[in-house]
Amino acid sequence: ESAYLSKVHRANAHACINIKNTVVARTLTIPDKMRSSYMCKSLLSASFAALFLSIALADTGTTRKLVWVIPADKQQYPDEDAVVGTTVNFEWPEGKNHNVYIHPTGNCTTDDRTLVGEESGATFTFDESHIGKTVVFACDFGSHCEFGQLVSFTVKDKDDSGANGNLYSKAIFAFVITALVSLFH
Protein backbone atom coordinates (compact mmCIF):
# COMPACT_ATOMS: atom_id res chain seq x y z
CA GLU A 1 0.00 0.00 0.00
CA SER A 2 2.84 2.43 0.81
CA ALA A 3 4.51 1.78 -2.55
CA TYR A 4 1.21 2.54 -4.21
CA LEU A 5 0.83 5.71 -2.08
CA SER A 6 4.25 7.05 -3.09
CA LYS A 7 3.45 6.37 -6.69
CA VAL A 8 0.22 8.33 -6.31
CA HIS A 9 1.99 11.24 -4.61
CA ARG A 10 4.51 11.46 -7.44
CA ALA A 11 1.94 11.49 -10.19
CA ASN A 12 0.41 14.86 -11.01
CA ALA A 13 -2.66 13.17 -12.41
CA HIS A 14 -3.85 11.83 -9.04
CA ALA A 15 -4.94 13.32 -5.75
CA CYS A 16 -4.94 11.53 -2.41
CA ILE A 17 -7.59 12.07 0.16
CA ASN A 18 -7.13 10.61 3.63
CA ILE A 19 -10.51 9.95 5.21
CA LYS A 20 -10.30 8.28 8.67
CA ASN A 21 -7.12 6.38 7.79
CA THR A 22 -8.59 5.14 4.52
CA VAL A 23 -6.67 6.19 1.46
CA VAL A 24 -8.78 7.00 -1.53
CA ALA A 25 -7.09 7.80 -4.82
CA ARG A 26 -8.99 9.66 -7.48
CA THR A 27 -7.91 10.85 -10.87
CA LEU A 28 -8.03 14.60 -11.39
CA THR A 29 -10.11 15.59 -14.36
CA ILE A 30 -9.10 18.25 -16.85
CA PRO A 31 -11.50 20.80 -15.31
CA ASP A 32 -9.92 20.18 -11.87
CA LYS A 33 -6.45 20.81 -13.28
CA MET A 34 -7.52 23.94 -15.14
CA ARG A 35 -9.85 25.44 -12.55
CA SER A 36 -7.31 27.53 -10.63
CA SER A 37 -5.49 28.61 -13.77
CA TYR A 38 -8.75 29.38 -15.56
CA MET A 39 -10.13 31.40 -12.62
CA CYS A 40 -6.94 33.42 -12.33
CA LYS A 41 -6.90 34.18 -16.05
CA SER A 42 -10.61 35.07 -16.00
CA LEU A 43 -10.24 37.48 -13.11
CA LEU A 44 -7.16 39.01 -14.67
CA SER A 45 -8.96 39.46 -17.99
CA ALA A 46 -11.94 41.02 -16.21
CA SER A 47 -9.60 43.38 -14.38
CA PHE A 48 -8.00 44.52 -17.63
CA ALA A 49 -11.40 44.99 -19.22
CA ALA A 50 -12.60 47.07 -16.25
CA LEU A 51 -9.44 49.18 -16.33
CA PHE A 52 -9.65 49.98 -20.03
CA LEU A 53 -13.40 50.53 -20.03
CA SER A 54 -13.22 52.95 -17.13
CA ILE A 55 -10.55 54.96 -18.93
CA ALA A 56 -12.26 54.82 -22.32
CA LEU A 57 -15.65 55.82 -20.97
CA ALA A 58 -14.32 58.58 -18.73
CA ASP A 59 -15.88 61.94 -19.37
CA THR A 60 -13.96 64.70 -17.65
CA GLY A 61 -16.23 67.28 -19.24
CA THR A 62 -19.24 67.30 -16.95
CA THR A 63 -22.38 69.37 -16.57
CA ARG A 64 -22.53 71.55 -13.50
CA LYS A 65 -25.85 72.89 -12.33
CA LEU A 66 -25.61 76.36 -10.82
CA VAL A 67 -28.64 77.71 -8.99
CA TRP A 68 -28.51 81.25 -10.33
CA VAL A 69 -29.98 83.60 -7.71
CA ILE A 70 -28.84 86.57 -5.64
CA PRO A 71 -26.85 85.04 -2.74
CA ALA A 72 -28.53 85.47 0.64
CA ASP A 73 -25.39 87.11 2.08
CA LYS A 74 -25.07 89.31 -1.04
CA GLN A 75 -21.48 88.09 -1.47
CA GLN A 76 -20.14 86.95 -4.83
CA TYR A 77 -20.34 83.22 -5.56
CA PRO A 78 -17.13 81.34 -4.64
CA ASP A 79 -14.59 81.01 -7.47
CA GLU A 80 -14.80 77.72 -9.37
CA ASP A 81 -12.45 75.58 -11.48
CA ALA A 82 -13.50 73.91 -14.71
CA VAL A 83 -11.89 71.80 -17.41
CA VAL A 84 -12.37 72.02 -21.15
CA GLY A 85 -15.67 70.35 -22.00
CA THR A 86 -17.41 71.31 -18.75
CA THR A 87 -20.88 72.77 -19.27
CA VAL A 88 -22.41 75.14 -16.74
CA ASN A 89 -26.20 75.05 -16.55
CA PHE A 90 -27.62 78.26 -15.00
CA GLU A 91 -31.01 77.60 -13.44
CA TRP A 92 -33.24 79.92 -11.47
CA PRO A 93 -36.74 79.68 -9.98
CA GLU A 94 -39.69 80.15 -12.32
CA GLY A 95 -41.04 83.69 -12.36
CA LYS A 96 -37.74 85.26 -11.21
CA ASN A 97 -36.00 87.80 -13.44
CA HIS A 98 -32.40 86.87 -14.19
CA ASN A 99 -30.03 86.56 -17.13
CA VAL A 100 -26.48 85.36 -17.74
CA TYR A 101 -23.72 87.38 -19.38
CA ILE A 102 -20.01 86.86 -19.70
CA HIS A 103 -18.17 89.87 -18.32
CA PRO A 104 -14.66 90.08 -19.75
CA THR A 105 -13.96 92.94 -17.31
CA GLY A 106 -14.13 90.43 -14.43
CA ASN A 107 -16.54 92.63 -12.50
CA CYS A 108 -20.02 94.14 -12.86
CA THR A 109 -18.97 96.53 -15.63
CA THR A 110 -21.02 95.70 -18.74
CA ASP A 111 -18.39 96.72 -21.33
CA ASP A 112 -17.99 94.09 -24.09
CA ARG A 113 -20.30 91.64 -22.32
CA THR A 114 -21.65 88.59 -24.16
CA LEU A 115 -25.14 87.19 -23.63
CA VAL A 116 -25.29 83.54 -22.56
CA GLY A 117 -29.05 83.38 -21.91
CA GLU A 118 -32.12 85.14 -20.62
CA GLU A 119 -34.10 82.06 -19.56
CA SER A 120 -33.51 79.51 -16.84
CA GLY A 121 -31.54 76.56 -18.19
CA ALA A 122 -29.06 78.74 -20.10
CA THR A 123 -25.84 76.80 -20.67
CA PHE A 124 -22.23 77.55 -21.46
CA THR A 125 -19.52 75.03 -22.39
CA PHE A 126 -15.83 75.79 -21.92
CA ASP A 127 -13.60 75.02 -24.92
CA GLU A 128 -9.87 75.17 -25.74
CA SER A 129 -10.00 78.95 -26.24
CA HIS A 130 -10.74 79.35 -22.51
CA ILE A 131 -7.69 77.40 -21.24
CA GLY A 132 -5.69 79.44 -18.76
CA LYS A 133 -8.35 82.14 -18.55
CA THR A 134 -10.90 83.16 -15.96
CA VAL A 135 -14.42 83.41 -17.38
CA VAL A 136 -16.74 85.62 -15.32
CA PHE A 137 -20.52 85.26 -15.50
CA ALA A 138 -22.93 87.85 -14.11
CA CYS A 139 -26.61 88.67 -13.95
CA ASP A 140 -27.22 92.13 -15.39
CA PHE A 141 -30.85 92.38 -14.32
CA GLY A 142 -31.20 95.45 -12.07
CA SER A 143 -28.46 95.45 -9.40
CA HIS A 144 -28.19 91.65 -9.22
CA CYS A 145 -24.49 91.66 -10.12
CA GLU A 146 -23.70 94.22 -7.43
CA PHE A 147 -25.68 92.07 -4.97
CA GLY A 148 -23.35 89.11 -5.60
CA GLN A 149 -24.82 87.31 -8.62
CA LEU A 150 -21.37 86.94 -10.18
CA VAL A 151 -19.22 83.82 -10.52
CA SER A 152 -15.69 83.21 -11.89
CA PHE A 153 -14.47 79.97 -13.49
CA THR A 154 -10.76 79.31 -14.00
CA VAL A 155 -10.47 76.98 -16.98
CA LYS A 156 -7.81 74.28 -17.28
CA ASP A 157 -6.94 71.75 -19.94
CA LYS A 158 -8.18 68.23 -19.18
CA ASP A 159 -4.61 66.99 -18.91
CA ASP A 160 -3.60 69.76 -16.48
CA SER A 161 -6.63 69.41 -14.23
CA GLY A 162 -5.66 66.21 -12.49
CA ALA A 163 -9.05 64.79 -13.48
CA ASN A 164 -7.50 62.15 -15.73
CA GLY A 165 -4.70 61.47 -13.26
CA ASN A 166 -7.21 60.76 -10.51
CA LEU A 167 -9.22 58.56 -12.85
CA TYR A 168 -6.15 56.59 -13.95
CA SER A 169 -4.87 56.11 -10.42
CA LYS A 170 -8.32 54.89 -9.26
CA ALA A 171 -8.55 52.50 -12.21
CA ILE A 172 -5.04 51.15 -11.61
CA PHE A 173 -5.77 50.76 -7.88
CA ALA A 174 -8.96 48.81 -8.71
CA PHE A 175 -6.99 46.63 -11.13
CA VAL A 176 -4.26 45.86 -8.58
CA ILE A 177 -6.79 45.01 -5.85
CA THR A 178 -8.73 42.73 -8.22
CA ALA A 179 -5.53 41.01 -9.31
CA LEU A 180 -4.43 40.48 -5.69
CA VAL A 181 -7.82 39.10 -4.72
CA SER A 182 -7.72 36.71 -7.67
CA LEU A 183 -4.34 35.37 -6.48
CA PHE A 184 -5.69 34.47 -3.05
CA HIS A 185 -8.95 32.85 -4.14
CSV table of C-alpha atoms in Angstrom, one decimal:
chain,number,residue,atom,x,y,z
A,1,GLU,CA,0.0,0.0,0.0
A,2,SER,CA,2.8,2.4,0.8
A,3,ALA,CA,4.5,1.8,-2.6
A,4,TYR,CA,1.2,2.5,-4.2
A,5,LEU,CA,0.8,5.7,-2.1
A,6,SER,CA,4.3,7.0,-3.1
A,7,LYS,CA,3.4,6.4,-6.7
A,8,VAL,CA,0.2,8.3,-6.3
A,9,HIS,CA,2.0,11.2,-4.6
A,10,ARG,CA,4.5,11.5,-7.4
A,11,ALA,CA,1.9,11.5,-10.2
A,12,ASN,CA,0.4,14.9,-11.0
A,13,ALA,CA,-2.7,13.2,-12.4
A,14,HIS,CA,-3.9,11.8,-9.0
A,15,ALA,CA,-4.9,13.3,-5.7
A,16,CYS,CA,-4.9,11.5,-2.4
A,17,ILE,CA,-7.6,12.1,0.2
A,18,ASN,CA,-7.1,10.6,3.6
A,19,ILE,CA,-10.5,10.0,5.2
A,20,LYS,CA,-10.3,8.3,8.7
A,21,ASN,CA,-7.1,6.4,7.8
A,22,THR,CA,-8.6,5.1,4.5
A,23,VAL,CA,-6.7,6.2,1.5
A,24,VAL,CA,-8.8,7.0,-1.5
A,25,ALA,CA,-7.1,7.8,-4.8
A,26,ARG,CA,-9.0,9.7,-7.5
A,27,THR,CA,-7.9,10.8,-10.9
A,28,LEU,CA,-8.0,14.6,-11.4
A,29,THR,CA,-10.1,15.6,-14.4
A,30,ILE,CA,-9.1,18.3,-16.8
A,31,PRO,CA,-11.5,20.8,-15.3
A,32,ASP,CA,-9.9,20.2,-11.9
A,33,LYS,CA,-6.4,20.8,-13.3
A,34,MET,CA,-7.5,23.9,-15.1
A,35,ARG,CA,-9.9,25.4,-12.5
A,36,SER,CA,-7.3,27.5,-10.6
A,37,SER,CA,-5.5,28.6,-13.8
A,38,TYR,CA,-8.8,29.4,-15.6
A,39,MET,CA,-10.1,31.4,-12.6
A,40,CYS,CA,-6.9,33.4,-12.3
A,41,LYS,CA,-6.9,34.2,-16.1
A,42,SER,CA,-10.6,35.1,-16.0
A,43,LEU,CA,-10.2,37.5,-13.1
A,44,LEU,CA,-7.2,39.0,-14.7
A,45,SER,CA,-9.0,39.5,-18.0
A,46,ALA,CA,-11.9,41.0,-16.2
A,47,SER,CA,-9.6,43.4,-14.4
A,48,PHE,CA,-8.0,44.5,-17.6
A,49,ALA,CA,-11.4,45.0,-19.2
A,50,ALA,CA,-12.6,47.1,-16.3
A,51,LEU,CA,-9.4,49.2,-16.3
A,52,PHE,CA,-9.6,50.0,-20.0
A,53,LEU,CA,-13.4,50.5,-20.0
A,54,SER,CA,-13.2,53.0,-17.1
A,55,ILE,CA,-10.5,55.0,-18.9
A,56,ALA,CA,-12.3,54.8,-22.3
A,57,LEU,CA,-15.7,55.8,-21.0
A,58,ALA,CA,-14.3,58.6,-18.7
A,59,ASP,CA,-15.9,61.9,-19.4
A,60,THR,CA,-14.0,64.7,-17.7
A,61,GLY,CA,-16.2,67.3,-19.2
A,62,THR,CA,-19.2,67.3,-17.0
A,63,THR,CA,-22.4,69.4,-16.6
A,64,ARG,CA,-22.5,71.6,-13.5
A,65,LYS,CA,-25.8,72.9,-12.3
A,66,LEU,CA,-25.6,76.4,-10.8
A,67,VAL,CA,-28.6,77.7,-9.0
A,68,TRP,CA,-28.5,81.3,-10.3
A,69,VAL,CA,-30.0,83.6,-7.7
A,70,ILE,CA,-28.8,86.6,-5.6
A,71,PRO,CA,-26.8,85.0,-2.7
A,72,ALA,CA,-28.5,85.5,0.6
A,73,ASP,CA,-25.4,87.1,2.1
A,74,LYS,CA,-25.1,89.3,-1.0
A,75,GLN,CA,-21.5,88.1,-1.5
A,76,GLN,CA,-20.1,86.9,-4.8
A,77,TYR,CA,-20.3,83.2,-5.6
A,78,PRO,CA,-17.1,81.3,-4.6
A,79,ASP,CA,-14.6,81.0,-7.5
A,80,GLU,CA,-14.8,77.7,-9.4
A,81,ASP,CA,-12.5,75.6,-11.5
A,82,ALA,CA,-13.5,73.9,-14.7
A,83,VAL,CA,-11.9,71.8,-17.4
A,84,VAL,CA,-12.4,72.0,-21.1
A,85,GLY,CA,-15.7,70.3,-22.0
A,86,THR,CA,-17.4,71.3,-18.8
A,87,THR,CA,-20.9,72.8,-19.3
A,88,VAL,CA,-22.4,75.1,-16.7
A,89,ASN,CA,-26.2,75.1,-16.5
A,90,PHE,CA,-27.6,78.3,-15.0
A,91,GLU,CA,-31.0,77.6,-13.4
A,92,TRP,CA,-33.2,79.9,-11.5
A,93,PRO,CA,-36.7,79.7,-10.0
A,94,GLU,CA,-39.7,80.2,-12.3
A,95,GLY,CA,-41.0,83.7,-12.4
A,96,LYS,CA,-37.7,85.3,-11.2
A,97,ASN,CA,-36.0,87.8,-13.4
A,98,HIS,CA,-32.4,86.9,-14.2
A,99,ASN,CA,-30.0,86.6,-17.1
A,100,VAL,CA,-26.5,85.4,-17.7
A,101,TYR,CA,-23.7,87.4,-19.4
A,102,ILE,CA,-20.0,86.9,-19.7
A,103,HIS,CA,-18.2,89.9,-18.3
A,104,PRO,CA,-14.7,90.1,-19.8
A,105,THR,CA,-14.0,92.9,-17.3
A,106,GLY,CA,-14.1,90.4,-14.4
A,107,ASN,CA,-16.5,92.6,-12.5
A,108,CYS,CA,-20.0,94.1,-12.9
A,109,THR,CA,-19.0,96.5,-15.6
A,110,THR,CA,-21.0,95.7,-18.7
A,111,ASP,CA,-18.4,96.7,-21.3
A,112,ASP,CA,-18.0,94.1,-24.1
A,113,ARG,CA,-20.3,91.6,-22.3
A,114,THR,CA,-21.7,88.6,-24.2
A,115,LEU,CA,-25.1,87.2,-23.6
A,116,VAL,CA,-25.3,83.5,-22.6
A,117,GLY,CA,-29.1,83.4,-21.9
A,118,GLU,CA,-32.1,85.1,-20.6
A,119,GLU,CA,-34.1,82.1,-19.6
A,120,SER,CA,-33.5,79.5,-16.8
A,121,GLY,CA,-31.5,76.6,-18.2
A,122,ALA,CA,-29.1,78.7,-20.1
A,123,THR,CA,-25.8,76.8,-20.7
A,124,PHE,CA,-22.2,77.6,-21.5
A,125,THR,CA,-19.5,75.0,-22.4
A,126,PHE,CA,-15.8,75.8,-21.9
A,127,ASP,CA,-13.6,75.0,-24.9
A,128,GLU,CA,-9.9,75.2,-25.7
A,129,SER,CA,-10.0,78.9,-26.2
A,130,HIS,CA,-10.7,79.3,-22.5
A,131,ILE,CA,-7.7,77.4,-21.2
A,132,GLY,CA,-5.7,79.4,-18.8
A,133,LYS,CA,-8.4,82.1,-18.5
A,134,THR,CA,-10.9,83.2,-16.0
A,135,VAL,CA,-14.4,83.4,-17.4
A,136,VAL,CA,-16.7,85.6,-15.3
A,137,PHE,CA,-20.5,85.3,-15.5
A,138,ALA,CA,-22.9,87.9,-14.1
A,139,CYS,CA,-26.6,88.7,-14.0
A,140,ASP,CA,-27.2,92.1,-15.4
A,141,PHE,CA,-30.8,92.4,-14.3
A,142,GLY,CA,-31.2,95.4,-12.1
A,143,SER,CA,-28.5,95.4,-9.4
A,144,HIS,CA,-28.2,91.7,-9.2
A,145,CYS,CA,-24.5,91.7,-10.1
A,146,GLU,CA,-23.7,94.2,-7.4
A,147,PHE,CA,-25.7,92.1,-5.0
A,148,GLY,CA,-23.3,89.1,-5.6
A,149,GLN,CA,-24.8,87.3,-8.6
A,150,LEU,CA,-21.4,86.9,-10.2
A,151,VAL,CA,-19.2,83.8,-10.5
A,152,SER,CA,-15.7,83.2,-11.9
A,153,PHE,CA,-14.5,80.0,-13.5
A,154,THR,CA,-10.8,79.3,-14.0
A,155,VAL,CA,-10.5,77.0,-17.0
A,156,LYS,CA,-7.8,74.3,-17.3
A,157,ASP,CA,-6.9,71.8,-19.9
A,158,LYS,CA,-8.2,68.2,-19.2
A,159,ASP,CA,-4.6,67.0,-18.9
A,160,ASP,CA,-3.6,69.8,-16.5
A,161,SER,CA,-6.6,69.4,-14.2
A,162,GLY,CA,-5.7,66.2,-12.5
A,163,ALA,CA,-9.0,64.8,-13.5
A,164,ASN,CA,-7.5,62.1,-15.7
A,165,GLY,CA,-4.7,61.5,-13.3
A,166,ASN,CA,-7.2,60.8,-10.5
A,167,LEU,CA,-9.2,58.6,-12.8
A,168,TYR,CA,-6.1,56.6,-14.0
A,169,SER,CA,-4.9,56.1,-10.4
A,170,LYS,CA,-8.3,54.9,-9.3
A,171,ALA,CA,-8.6,52.5,-12.2
A,172,ILE,CA,-5.0,51.1,-11.6
A,173,PHE,CA,-5.8,50.8,-7.9
A,174,ALA,CA,-9.0,48.8,-8.7
A,175,PHE,CA,-7.0,46.6,-11.1
A,176,VAL,CA,-4.3,45.9,-8.6
A,177,ILE,CA,-6.8,45.0,-5.8
A,178,THR,CA,-8.7,42.7,-8.2
A,179,ALA,CA,-5.5,41.0,-9.3
A,180,LEU,CA,-4.4,40.5,-5.7
A,181,VAL,CA,-7.8,39.1,-4.7
A,182,SER,CA,-7.7,36.7,-7.7
A,183,LEU,CA,-4.3,35.4,-6.5
A,184,PHE,CA,-5.7,34.5,-3.1
A,185,HIS,CA,-9.0,32.9,-4.1
